[in-house]
PDB file with one MODEL, atoms N, CA, C and O in Angstrom:
MODEL        1
ATOM      1  N   MET A   1     134.437 104.220 132.199  1.00  0.00           N
ATOM      2  CA  MET A   1     133.402 104.164 131.190  1.00  0.00           C
ATOM      3  C   MET A   1     132.367 105.247 131.485  1.00  0.00           C
ATOM      4  O   MET A   1     131.893 105.367 132.615  1.00  0.00           O
ATOM      5  N   GLU A   2     132.031 106.007 130.503  1.00  0.00           N
ATOM      6  CA  GLU A   2     131.103 107.120 130.645  1.00  0.00           C
ATOM      7  C   GLU A   2     129.686 106.677 131.011  1.00  0.00           C
ATOM      8  O   GLU A   2     128.989 107.400 131.723  1.00  0.00           O
ATOM      9  N   ALA A   3     129.254 105.535 130.554  1.00  0.00           N
ATOM     10  CA  ALA A   3     127.869 105.089 130.756  1.00  0.00           C
ATOM     11  C   ALA A   3     127.467 105.057 132.220  1.00  0.00           C
ATOM     12  O   ALA A   3     126.305 105.301 132.544  1.00  0.00           O
ATOM     13  N   PHE A   4     128.412 104.760 133.115  1.00  0.00           N
ATOM     14  CA  PHE A   4     128.080 104.610 134.523  1.00  0.00           C
ATOM     15  C   PHE A   4     128.634 105.725 135.403  1.00  0.00           C
ATOM     16  O   PHE A   4     128.645 105.597 136.627  1.00  0.00           O
ATOM     17  N   SER A   5     129.088 106.803 134.802  1.00  0.00           N
ATOM     18  CA  SER A   5     129.566 107.957 135.557  1.00  0.00           C
ATOM     19  C   SER A   5     128.409 108.553 136.358  1.00  0.00           C
ATOM     20  O   SER A   5     127.276 108.586 135.879  1.00  0.00           O
ATOM     21  N   LEU A   6     128.686 109.020 137.564  1.00  0.00           N
ATOM     22  CA  LEU A   6     127.639 109.648 138.371  1.00  0.00           C
ATOM     23  C   LEU A   6     127.322 111.062 137.902  1.00  0.00           C
ATOM     24  O   LEU A   6     126.237 111.579 138.166  1.00  0.00           O
ATOM     25  N   VAL A   7     128.259 111.681 137.213  1.00  0.00           N
ATOM     26  CA  VAL A   7     128.078 113.051 136.720  1.00  0.00           C
ATOM     27  C   VAL A   7     127.653 112.989 135.256  1.00  0.00           C
ATOM     28  O   VAL A   7     128.307 112.327 134.451  1.00  0.00           O
ATOM     29  N   PRO A   8     126.556 113.678 134.900  1.00  0.00           N
ATOM     30  CA  PRO A   8     126.121 113.620 133.500  1.00  0.00           C
ATOM     31  C   PRO A   8     127.125 114.275 132.567  1.00  0.00           C
ATOM     32  O   PRO A   8     127.626 115.359 132.866  1.00  0.00           O
ATOM     33  N   PRO A   9     127.430 113.639 131.443  1.00  0.00           N
ATOM     34  CA  PRO A   9     128.322 114.248 130.458  1.00  0.00           C
ATOM     35  C   PRO A   9     127.675 115.496 129.851  1.00  0.00           C
ATOM     36  O   PRO A   9     126.450 115.610 129.803  1.00  0.00           O
ATOM     37  N   GLN A  10     128.494 116.405 129.400  1.00  0.00           N
ATOM     38  CA  GLN A  10     128.019 117.658 128.809  1.00  0.00           C
ATOM     39  C   GLN A  10     127.054 117.408 127.648  1.00  0.00           C
ATOM     40  O   GLN A  10     126.085 118.149 127.487  1.00  0.00           O
ATOM     41  N   TRP A  11     127.302 116.394 126.853  1.00  0.00           N
ATOM     42  CA  TRP A  11     126.494 116.165 125.654  1.00  0.00           C
ATOM     43  C   TRP A  11     125.048 115.793 125.964  1.00  0.00           C
ATOM     44  O   TRP A  11     124.202 115.881 125.075  1.00  0.00           O
ATOM     45  N   THR A  12     124.730 115.381 127.195  1.00  0.00           N
ATOM     46  CA  THR A  12     123.357 114.989 127.539  1.00  0.00           C
ATOM     47  C   THR A  12     122.417 116.179 127.689  1.00  0.00           C
ATOM     48  O   THR A  12     121.199 116.005 127.678  1.00  0.00           O
ATOM     49  N   GLN A  13     122.961 117.385 127.828  1.00  0.00           N
ATOM     50  CA  GLN A  13     122.136 118.566 128.087  1.00  0.00           C
ATOM     51  C   GLN A  13     121.176 118.908 126.953  1.00  0.00           C
ATOM     52  O   GLN A  13     120.141 119.532 127.190  1.00  0.00           O
ATOM     53  N   SER A  14     121.500 118.515 125.742  1.00  0.00           N
ATOM     54  CA  SER A  14     120.632 118.845 124.604  1.00  0.00           C
ATOM     55  C   SER A  14     119.717 117.682 124.209  1.00  0.00           C
ATOM     56  O   SER A  14     119.143 117.693 123.120  1.00  0.00           O
ATOM     57  N   ALA A  15     119.577 116.692 125.072  1.00  0.00           N
ATOM     58  CA  ALA A  15     118.817 115.480 124.732  1.00  0.00           C
ATOM     59  C   ALA A  15     117.326 115.748 124.542  1.00  0.00           C
ATOM     60  O   ALA A  15     116.720 116.571 125.229  1.00  0.00           O
ATOM     61  N   THR A  16     116.764 115.022 123.585  1.00  0.00           N
ATOM     62  CA  THR A  16     115.337 115.048 123.286  1.00  0.00           C
ATOM     63  C   THR A  16     114.724 113.737 123.761  1.00  0.00           C
ATOM     64  O   THR A  16     115.310 112.670 123.579  1.00  0.00           O
ATOM     65  N   HIS A  17     113.540 113.818 124.369  1.00  0.00           N
ATOM     66  CA  HIS A  17     112.862 112.599 124.813  1.00  0.00           C
ATOM     67  C   HIS A  17     112.302 111.872 123.598  1.00  0.00           C
ATOM     68  O   HIS A  17     111.460 112.406 122.877  1.00  0.00           O
ATOM     69  N   ALA A  18     112.771 110.662 123.380  1.00  0.00           N
ATOM     70  CA  ALA A  18     112.284 109.840 122.267  1.00  0.00           C
ATOM     71  C   ALA A  18     111.043 109.080 122.727  1.00  0.00           C
ATOM     72  O   ALA A  18     111.061 108.428 123.770  1.00  0.00           O
ATOM     73  N   LEU A  19     109.983 109.165 121.960  1.00  0.00           N
ATOM     74  CA  LEU A  19     108.745 108.481 122.321  1.00  0.00           C
ATOM     75  C   LEU A  19     108.789 106.995 121.985  1.00  0.00           C
ATOM     76  O   LEU A  19     108.029 106.206 122.545  1.00  0.00           O
ATOM     77  N   GLU A  20     109.680 106.614 121.068  1.00  0.00           N
ATOM     78  CA  GLU A  20     109.948 105.215 120.777  1.00  0.00           C
ATOM     79  C   GLU A  20     111.409 104.976 121.137  1.00  0.00           C
ATOM     80  O   GLU A  20     112.191 105.926 121.174  1.00  0.00           O
ATOM     81  N   PHE A  21     111.793 103.739 121.400  1.00  0.00           N
ATOM     82  CA  PHE A  21     113.149 103.460 121.859  1.00  0.00           C
ATOM     83  C   PHE A  21     114.118 103.391 120.680  1.00  0.00           C
ATOM     84  O   PHE A  21     114.707 102.348 120.394  1.00  0.00           O
ATOM     85  N   CYS A  22     114.264 104.531 120.007  1.00  0.00           N
ATOM     86  CA  CYS A  22     115.196 104.667 118.886  1.00  0.00           C
ATOM     87  C   CYS A  22     115.445 106.156 118.679  1.00  0.00           C
ATOM     88  O   CYS A  22     114.749 106.993 119.253  1.00  0.00           O
ATOM     89  N   CYS A  23     116.432 106.480 117.862  1.00  0.00           N
ATOM     90  CA  CYS A  23     116.736 107.875 117.579  1.00  0.00           C
ATOM     91  C   CYS A  23     115.521 108.526 116.914  1.00  0.00           C
ATOM     92  O   CYS A  23     115.019 108.006 115.918  1.00  0.00           O
ATOM     93  N   PRO A  24     115.041 109.654 117.446  1.00  0.00           N
ATOM     94  CA  PRO A  24     113.875 110.300 116.841  1.00  0.00           C
ATOM     95  C   PRO A  24     114.176 110.929 115.477  1.00  0.00           C
ATOM     96  O   PRO A  24     113.254 111.258 114.730  1.00  0.00           O
ATOM     97  N   ASN A  25     115.451 111.095 115.154  1.00  0.00           N
ATOM     98  CA  ASN A  25     115.825 111.710 113.882  1.00  0.00           C
ATOM     99  C   ASN A  25     115.992 110.675 112.767  1.00  0.00           C
ATOM    100  O   ASN A  25     115.353 110.785 111.720  1.00  0.00           O
ATOM    101  N   CYS A  26     116.848 109.669 112.985  1.00  0.00           N
ATOM    102  CA  CYS A  26     117.140 108.696 111.921  1.00  0.00           C
ATOM    103  C   CYS A  26     116.582 107.301 112.212  1.00  0.00           C
ATOM    104  O   CYS A  26     116.701 106.401 111.380  1.00  0.00           O
ATOM    105  N   ARG A  27     115.971 107.116 113.394  1.00  0.00           N
ATOM    106  CA  ARG A  27     115.352 105.852 113.806  1.00  0.00           C
ATOM    107  C   ARG A  27     116.350 104.720 114.063  1.00  0.00           C
ATOM    108  O   ARG A  27     115.964 103.552 114.092  1.00  0.00           O
ATOM    109  N   ALA A  28     117.623 105.054 114.250  1.00  0.00           N
ATOM    110  CA  ALA A  28     118.634 104.040 114.566  1.00  0.00           C
ATOM    111  C   ALA A  28     118.373 103.484 115.969  1.00  0.00           C
ATOM    112  O   ALA A  28     117.978 104.234 116.861  1.00  0.00           O
ATOM    113  N   PRO A  29     118.589 102.182 116.178  1.00  0.00           N
ATOM    114  CA  PRO A  29     118.391 101.598 117.506  1.00  0.00           C
ATOM    115  C   PRO A  29     119.498 102.034 118.472  1.00  0.00           C
ATOM    116  O   PRO A  29     120.554 102.506 118.051  1.00  0.00           O
ATOM    117  N   SER A  30     119.243 101.870 119.744  1.00  0.00           N
ATOM    118  CA  SER A  30     120.194 102.291 120.775  1.00  0.00           C
ATOM    119  C   SER A  30     121.543 101.596 120.638  1.00  0.00           C
ATOM    120  O   SER A  30     122.566 102.168 121.014  1.00  0.00           O
ATOM    121  N   ILE A  31     121.567 100.393 120.117  1.00  0.00           N
ATOM    122  CA  ILE A  31     122.811  99.621 119.975  1.00  0.00           C
ATOM    123  C   ILE A  31     123.793 100.315 119.032  1.00  0.00           C
ATOM    124  O   ILE A  31     124.994 100.054 119.096  1.00  0.00           O
ATOM    125  N   GLU A  32     123.299 101.195 118.159  1.00  0.00           N
ATOM    126  CA  GLU A  32     124.153 101.898 117.210  1.00  0.00           C
ATOM    127  C   GLU A  32     124.664 103.241 117.741  1.00  0.00           C
ATOM    128  O   GLU A  32     125.383 103.949 117.036  1.00  0.00           O
ATOM    129  N   ALA A  33     124.304 103.592 118.963  1.00  0.00           N
ATOM    130  CA  ALA A  33     124.731 104.873 119.532  1.00  0.00           C
ATOM    131  C   ALA A  33     126.244 104.915 119.721  1.00  0.00           C
ATOM    132  O   ALA A  33     126.876 103.896 120.002  1.00  0.00           O
ATOM    133  N   GLN A  34     126.813 106.103 119.563  1.00  0.00           N
ATOM    134  CA  GLN A  34     128.251 106.284 119.754  1.00  0.00           C
ATOM    135  C   GLN A  34     128.606 106.465 121.221  1.00  0.00           C
ATOM    136  O   GLN A  34     129.705 106.112 121.650  1.00  0.00           O
ATOM    137  N   ARG A  35     127.674 107.015 121.987  1.00  0.00           N
ATOM    138  CA  ARG A  35     127.882 107.227 123.420  1.00  0.00           C
ATOM    139  C   ARG A  35     126.596 106.892 124.159  1.00  0.00           C
ATOM    140  O   ARG A  35     125.499 107.003 123.613  1.00  0.00           O
ATOM    141  N   VAL A  36     126.753 106.478 125.417  1.00  0.00           N
ATOM    142  CA  VAL A  36     125.601 106.137 126.256  1.00  0.00           C
ATOM    143  C   VAL A  36     125.874 106.635 127.664  1.00  0.00           C
ATOM    144  O   VAL A  36     127.003 106.564 128.148  1.00  0.00           O
ATOM    145  N   TRP A  37     124.831 107.143 128.322  1.00  0.00           N
ATOM    146  CA  TRP A  37     124.928 107.487 129.740  1.00  0.00           C
ATOM    147  C   TRP A  37     123.610 107.132 130.404  1.00  0.00           C
ATOM    148  O   TRP A  37     122.543 107.464 129.889  1.00  0.00           O
ATOM    149  N   ILE A  38     123.679 106.454 131.554  1.00  0.00           N
ATOM    150  CA  ILE A  38     122.495 106.052 132.305  1.00  0.00           C
ATOM    151  C   ILE A  38     122.428 106.886 133.579  1.00  0.00           C
ATOM    152  O   ILE A  38     123.375 106.906 134.364  1.00  0.00           O
ATOM    153  N   ASN A  39     121.312 107.569 133.781  1.00  0.00           N
ATOM    154  CA  ASN A  39     121.127 108.419 134.957  1.00  0.00           C
ATOM    155  C   ASN A  39     120.709 107.553 136.144  1.00  0.00           C
ATOM    156  O   ASN A  39     119.523 107.421 136.446  1.00  0.00           O
ATOM    157  N   ARG A  40     121.695 106.972 136.805  1.00  0.00           N
ATOM    158  CA  ARG A  40     121.423 106.070 137.926  1.00  0.00           C
ATOM    159  C   ARG A  40     121.182 106.816 139.229  1.00  0.00           C
ATOM    160  O   ARG A  40     120.770 106.203 140.215  1.00  0.00           O
ATOM    161  N   ARG A  41     121.425 108.113 139.260  1.00  0.00           N
ATOM    162  CA  ARG A  41     121.256 108.870 140.497  1.00  0.00           C
ATOM    163  C   ARG A  41     119.802 109.231 140.763  1.00  0.00           C
ATOM    164  O   ARG A  41     119.442 109.557 141.895  1.00  0.00           O
ATOM    165  N   SER A  42     118.973 109.177 139.746  1.00  0.00           N
ATOM    166  CA  SER A  42     117.579 109.599 139.904  1.00  0.00           C
ATOM    167  C   SER A  42     116.596 108.568 139.357  1.00  0.00           C
ATOM    168  O   SER A  42     115.882 108.858 138.397  1.00  0.00           O
ATOM    169  N   PRO A  43     116.545 107.383 139.939  1.00  0.00           N
ATOM    170  CA  PRO A  43     115.569 106.408 139.440  1.00  0.00           C
ATOM    171  C   PRO A  43     114.148 106.869 139.766  1.00  0.00           C
ATOM    172  O   PRO A  43     113.925 107.592 140.737  1.00  0.00           O
ATOM    173  N   VAL A  44     113.213 106.448 138.959  1.00  0.00           N
ATOM    174  CA  VAL A  44     111.802 106.752 139.169  1.00  0.00           C
ATOM    175  C   VAL A  44     111.112 105.442 139.522  1.00  0.00           C
ATOM    176  O   VAL A  44     111.366 104.410 138.902  1.00  0.00           O
ATOM    177  N   MET A  45     110.242 105.489 140.519  1.00  0.00           N
ATOM    178  CA  MET A  45     109.508 104.301 140.933  1.00  0.00           C
ATOM    179  C   MET A  45     108.202 104.238 140.144  1.00  0.00           C
ATOM    180  O   MET A  45     107.453 105.213 140.090  1.00  0.00           O
ATOM    181  N   THR A  46     107.940 103.091 139.539  1.00  0.00           N
ATOM    182  CA  THR A  46     106.707 102.920 138.771  1.00  0.00           C
ATOM    183  C   THR A  46     105.563 102.528 139.703  1.00  0.00           C
ATOM    184  O   THR A  46     105.774 102.272 140.889  1.00  0.00           O
ATOM    185  N   GLU A  47     104.354 102.486 139.154  1.00  0.00           N
ATOM    186  CA  GLU A  47     103.187 102.152 139.972  1.00  0.00           C
ATOM    187  C   GLU A  47     103.241 100.730 140.532  1.00  0.00           C
ATOM    188  O   GLU A  47     102.598 100.443 141.542  1.00  0.00           O
ATOM    189  N   ASP A  48     103.997  99.839 139.890  1.00  0.00           N
ATOM    190  CA  ASP A  48     104.142  98.479 140.415  1.00  0.00           C
ATOM    191  C   ASP A  48     105.463  98.297 141.182  1.00  0.00           C
ATOM    192  O   ASP A  48     105.955  97.180 141.340  1.00  0.00           O
ATOM    193  N   TYR A  49     106.016  99.406 141.648  1.00  0.00           N
ATOM    194  CA  TYR A  49     107.201  99.445 142.513  1.00  0.00           C
ATOM    195  C   TYR A  49     108.485  98.952 141.859  1.00  0.00           C
ATOM    196  O   TYR A  49     109.395  98.493 142.549  1.00  0.00           O
ATOM    197  N   ASN A  50     108.564  99.041 140.565  1.00  0.00           N
ATOM    198  CA  ASN A  50     109.819  98.779 139.862  1.00  0.00           C
ATOM    199  C   ASN A  50     110.519 100.109 139.623  1.00  0.00           C
ATOM    200  O   ASN A  50     109.879 101.160 139.617  1.00  0.00           O
ATOM    201  N   LYS A  51     111.817 100.062 139.429  1.00  0.00           N
ATOM    202  CA  LYS A  51     112.574 101.281 139.144  1.00  0.00           C
ATOM    203  C   LYS A  51     112.818 101.400 137.649  1.00  0.00           C
ATOM    204  O   LYS A  51     112.980 100.405 136.944  1.00  0.00           O
ATOM    205  N   LYS A  52     112.840 102.640 137.186  1.00  0.00           N
ATOM    206  CA  LYS A  52     113.236 102.902 135.808  1.00  0.00           C
ATOM    207  C   LYS A  52     114.188 104.086 135.816  1.00  0.00           C
ATOM    208  O   LYS A  52     114.122 104.946 136.694  1.00  0.00           O
ATOM    209  N   TRP A  53     115.082 104.120 134.818  1.00  0.00           N
ATOM    210  CA  TRP A  53     116.093 105.147 134.714  1.00  0.00           C
ATOM    211  C   TRP A  53     116.015 105.813 133.353  1.00  0.00           C
ATOM    212  O   TRP A  53     115.490 105.252 132.391  1.00  0.00           O
ATOM    213  N   GLN A  54     116.552 107.027 133.296  1.00  0.00           N
ATOM    214  CA  GLN A  54     116.722 107.685 132.007  1.00  0.00           C
ATOM    215  C   GLN A  54     117.996 107.142 131.371  1.00  0.00           C
ATOM    216  O   GLN A  54     119.043 107.078 132.016  1.00  0.00           O
ATOM    217  N   GLU A  55     117.900 106.754 130.109  1.00  0.00           N
ATOM    218  CA  GLU A  55     119.058 106.303 129.343  1.00  0.00           C
ATOM    219  C   GLU A  55     119.278 107.320 128.227  1.00  0.00           C
ATOM    220  O   GLU A  55     118.376 107.589 127.433  1.00  0.00           O
ATOM    221  N   PHE A  56     120.473 107.876 128.174  1.00  0.00           N
ATOM    222  CA  PHE A  56     120.812 108.897 127.185  1.00  0.00           C
ATOM    223  C   PHE A  56     121.697 108.295 126.106  1.00  0.00           C
ATOM    224  O   PHE A  56     122.600 107.510 126.396  1.00  0.00           O
ATOM    225  N   TYR A  57     121.434 108.664 124.868  1.00  0.00           N
ATOM    226  CA  TYR A  57     122.170 108.128 123.719  1.00  0.00           C
ATOM    227  C   TYR A  57     122.625 109.257 122.803  1.00  0.00           C
ATOM    228  O   TYR A  57     121.870 110.189 122.523  1.00  0.00           O
ATOM    229  N   TYR A  58     123.869 109.162 122.340  1.00  0.00           N
ATOM    230  CA  TYR A  58     124.416 110.074 121.338  1.00  0.00           C
ATOM    231  C   TYR A  58     124.481 109.275 120.042  1.00  0.00           C
ATOM    232  O   TYR A  58     125.346 108.416 119.872  1.00  0.00           O
ATOM    233  N   CYS A  59     123.567 109.566 119.141  1.00  0.00           N
ATOM    234  CA  CYS A  59     123.432 108.796 117.905  1.00  0.00           C
ATOM    235  C   CYS A  59     124.522 109.155 116.902  1.00  0.00           C
ATOM    236  O   CYS A  59     125.100 110.241 116.956  1.00  0.00           O
ATOM    237  N   HIS A  60     124.793 108.231 115.989  1.00  0.00           N
ATOM    238  CA  HIS A  60     125.787 108.470 114.932  1.00  0.00           C
ATOM    239  C   HIS A  60     125.370 109.612 114.006  1.00  0.00           C
ATOM    240  O   HIS A  60     126.218 110.172 113.310  1.00  0.00           O
ATOM    241  N   CYS A  61     124.073 109.971 113.981  1.00  0.00           N
ATOM    242  CA  CYS A  61     123.608 111.080 113.137  1.00  0.00           C
ATOM    243  C   CYS A  61     123.780 112.428 113.832  1.00  0.00           C
ATOM    244  O   CYS A  61     123.503 113.467 113.235  1.00  0.00           O
ATOM    245  N   GLY A  62     124.238 112.425 115.100  1.00  0.00           N
ATOM    246  CA  GLY A  62     124.467 113.662 115.842  1.00  0.00           C
ATOM    247  C   GLY A  62     123.333 114.030 116.783  1.00  0.00           C
ATOM    248  O   GLY A  62     123.458 114.991 117.543  1.00  0.00           O
ATOM    249  N   THR A  63     122.237 113.298 116.755  1.00  0.00           N
ATOM    250  CA  THR A  63     121.100 113.565 117.638  1.00  0.00           C
ATOM    251  C   THR A  63     121.361 112.959 119.012  1.00  0.00           C
ATOM    252  O   THR A  63     121.843 111.832 119.124  1.00  0.00           O
ATOM    253  N   VAL A  64     121.040 113.720 120.051  1.00  0.00           N
ATOM    254  CA  VAL A  64     121.132 113.219 121.421  1.00  0.00           C
ATOM    255  C   VAL A  64     119.705 112.983 121.896  1.00  0.00           C
ATOM    256  O   VAL A  64     118.873 113.889 121.845  1.00  0.00           O
ATOM    257  N   TRP A  65     119.422 111.779 122.353  1.00  0.00           N
ATOM    258  CA  TRP A  65     118.070 111.437 122.780  1.00  0.00           C
ATOM    259  C   TRP A  65     118.098 110.623 124.059  1.00  0.00           C
ATOM    260  O   TRP A  65     119.113 110.024 124.414  1.00  0.00           O
ATOM    261  N   TRP A  66     116.954 110.614 124.747  1.00  0.00           N
ATOM    262  CA  TRP A  66     116.843 109.792 125.947  1.00  0.00           C
ATOM    263  C   TRP A  66     115.491 109.090 125.951  1.00  0.00           C
ATOM    264  O   TRP A  66     114.533 109.543 125.325  1.00  0.00           O
ATOM    265  N   ALA A  67     115.438 107.971 126.674  1.00  0.00           N
ATOM    266  CA  ALA A  67     114.203 107.214 126.855  1.00  0.00           C
ATOM    267  C   ALA A  67     114.272 106.515 128.208  1.00  0.00           C
ATOM    268  O   ALA A  67     115.346 106.365 128.790  1.00  0.00           O
ATOM    269  N   TRP A  68     113.125 106.095 128.691  1.00  0.00           N
ATOM    270  CA  TRP A  68     113.078 105.364 129.951  1.00  0.00           C
ATOM    271  C   TRP A  68     113.567 103.937 129.751  1.00  0.00           C
ATOM    272  O   TRP A  68     113.291 103.318 128.723  1.00  0.00           O
ATOM    273  N   SER A  69     114.286 103.422 130.724  1.00  0.00           N
ATOM    274  CA  SER A  69     114.776 102.044 130.648  1.00  0.00           C
ATOM    275  C   SER A  69     113.618 101.050 130.533  1.00  0.00           C
ATOM    276  O   SER A  69     113.776  99.983 129.940  1.00  0.00           O
ATOM    277  N   SER A  70     112.479 101.388 131.084  1.00  0.00           N
ATOM    278  CA  SER A  70     111.312 100.499 131.017  1.00  0.00           C
ATOM    279  C   SER A  70     110.710 100.434 129.609  1.00  0.00           C
ATOM    280  O   SER A  70     109.921  99.535 129.318  1.00  0.00           O
ATOM    281  N   ASP A  71     111.072 101.370 128.743  1.00  0.00           N
ATOM    282  CA  ASP A  71     110.573 101.379 127.365  1.00  0.00           C
ATOM    283  C   ASP A  71     111.453 100.571 126.419  1.00  0.00           C
ATOM    284  O   ASP A  71     111.121 100.402 125.245  1.00  0.00           O
ATOM    285  N   ARG A  72     112.564 100.077 126.929  1.00  0.00           N
ATOM    286  CA  ARG A  72     113.491  99.295 126.103  1.00  0.00           C
ATOM    287  C   ARG A  72     112.802  98.016 125.630  1.00  0.00           C
ATOM    288  O   ARG A  72     112.161  97.326 126.422  1.00  0.00           O
ATOM    289  N   PRO A  73     112.933  97.698 124.340  1.00  0.00           N
ATOM    290  CA  PRO A  73     112.328  96.446 123.854  1.00  0.00           C
ATOM    291  C   PRO A  73     113.040  95.236 124.454  1.00  0.00           C
ATOM    292  O   PRO A  73     114.187  95.347 124.886  1.00  0.00           O
ATOM    293  N   PRO A  74     112.375  94.086 124.486  1.00  0.00           N
ATOM    294  CA  PRO A  74     113.004  92.879 125.045  1.00  0.00           C
ATOM    295  C   PRO A  74     114.275  92.514 124.285  1.00  0.00           C
ATOM    296  O   PRO A  74     114.368  92.709 123.073  1.00  0.00           O
ATOM    297  N   SER A  75     115.227  91.996 124.999  1.00  0.00           N
ATOM    298  CA  SER A  75     116.498  91.580 124.415  1.00  0.00           C
ATOM    299  C   SER A  75     116.312  90.352 123.534  1.00  0.00           C
ATOM    300  O   SER A  75     115.469  89.498 123.808  1.00  0.00           O
ATOM    301  N   GLU A  76     117.106  90.276 122.478  1.00  0.00           N
ATOM    302  CA  GLU A  76     117.109  89.079 121.630  1.00  0.00           C
ATOM    303  C   GLU A  76     117.555  87.858 122.441  1.00  0.00           C
ATOM    304  O   GLU A  76     117.126  86.738 122.166  1.00  0.00           O
ATOM    305  N   LEU A  77     118.402  88.075 123.426  1.00  0.00           N
ATOM    306  CA  LEU A  77     118.872  86.964 124.261  1.00  0.00           C
ATOM    307  C   LEU A  77     117.730  86.369 125.080  1.00  0.00           C
ATOM    308  O   LEU A  77     117.713  85.167 125.343  1.00  0.00           O
ATOM    309  N   ALA A  78     116.785  87.199 125.478  1.00  0.00           N
ATOM    310  CA  ALA A  78     115.653  86.715 126.269  1.00  0.00           C
ATOM    311  C   ALA A  78     114.700  85.878 125.430  1.00  0.00           C
ATOM    312  O   ALA A  78     113.944  85.069 125.968  1.00  0.00           O
ATOM    313  N   LYS A  79     114.731  86.067 124.121  1.00  0.00           N
ATOM    314  CA  LYS A  79     113.823  85.343 123.234  1.00  0.00           C
ATOM    315  C   LYS A  79     114.309  83.934 122.906  1.00  0.00           C
ATOM    316  O   LYS A  79     113.539  83.113 122.408  1.00  0.00           O
ATOM    317  N   ARG A  80     115.561  83.654 123.178  1.00  0.00           N
ATOM    318  CA  ARG A  80     116.107  82.326 122.870  1.00  0.00           C
ATOM    319  C   ARG A  80     115.454  81.264 123.740  1.00  0.00           C
ATOM    320  O   ARG A  80     115.130  81.504 124.903  1.00  0.00           O
ATOM    321  N   GLN A  81     115.271  80.107 123.168  1.00  0.00           N
ATOM    322  CA  GLN A  81     114.682  79.008 123.925  1.00  0.00           C
ATOM    323  C   GLN A  81     115.733  78.381 124.827  1.00  0.00           C
ATOM    324  O   GLN A  81     116.904  78.267 124.465  1.00  0.00           O
ATOM    325  N   LYS A  82     115.290  77.984 125.992  1.00  0.00           N
ATOM    326  CA  LYS A  82     116.184  77.284 126.907  1.00  0.00           C
ATOM    327  C   LYS A  82     116.350  75.849 126.421  1.00  0.00           C
ATOM    328  O   LYS A  82     115.417  75.274 125.861  1.00  0.00           O
ATOM    329  N   PRO A  83     117.534  75.266 126.630  1.00  0.00           N
ATOM    330  CA  PRO A  83     117.718  73.869 126.224  1.00  0.00           C
ATOM    331  C   PRO A  83     116.834  72.954 127.070  1.00  0.00           C
ATOM    332  O   PRO A  83     116.555  73.267 128.228  1.00  0.00           O
ATOM    333  N   PRO A  84     116.394  71.836 126.512  1.00  0.00           N
ATOM    334  CA  PRO A  84     115.533  70.917 127.278  1.00  0.00           C
ATOM    335  C   PRO A  84     116.302  70.299 128.445  1.00  0.00           C
ATOM    336  O   PRO A  84     117.510  70.076 128.373  1.00  0.00           O
ATOM    337  N   ASN A  85     115.576  70.035 129.501  1.00  0.00           N
ATOM    338  CA  ASN A  85     116.177  69.357 130.662  1.00  0.00           C
ATOM    339  C   ASN A  85     116.438  67.903 130.314  1.00  0.00           C
ATOM    340  O   ASN A  85     115.615  67.246 129.676  1.00  0.00           O
ATOM    341  N   LEU A  86     117.568  67.419 130.730  1.00  0.00           N
ATOM    342  CA  LEU A  86     117.907  66.013 130.464  1.00  0.00           C
ATOM    343  C   LEU A  86     117.519  65.134 131.617  1.00  0.00           C
ATOM    344  O   LEU A  86     117.730  63.922 131.567  1.00  0.00           O
TER     345      LEU A  86
ENDMDL
END
């Protein structure tokens, strides 16, 4: 799987930094990307000692963009309520 390759794919070289976590050209969310690559070799440490990575996306519109993993919006799965304890 390309997403976890240690070597960056050729298509990542033309990536644009997206200021919002979506394609800067057509505004498609990351889930609609045709290709994904995560730069796990160069994590950045935040001021609160968490790690963040560059996530690269090849959008269906042909735009290549990247954003920080820490900028990713919360998952829909995280918003679900837990079942009550019995």
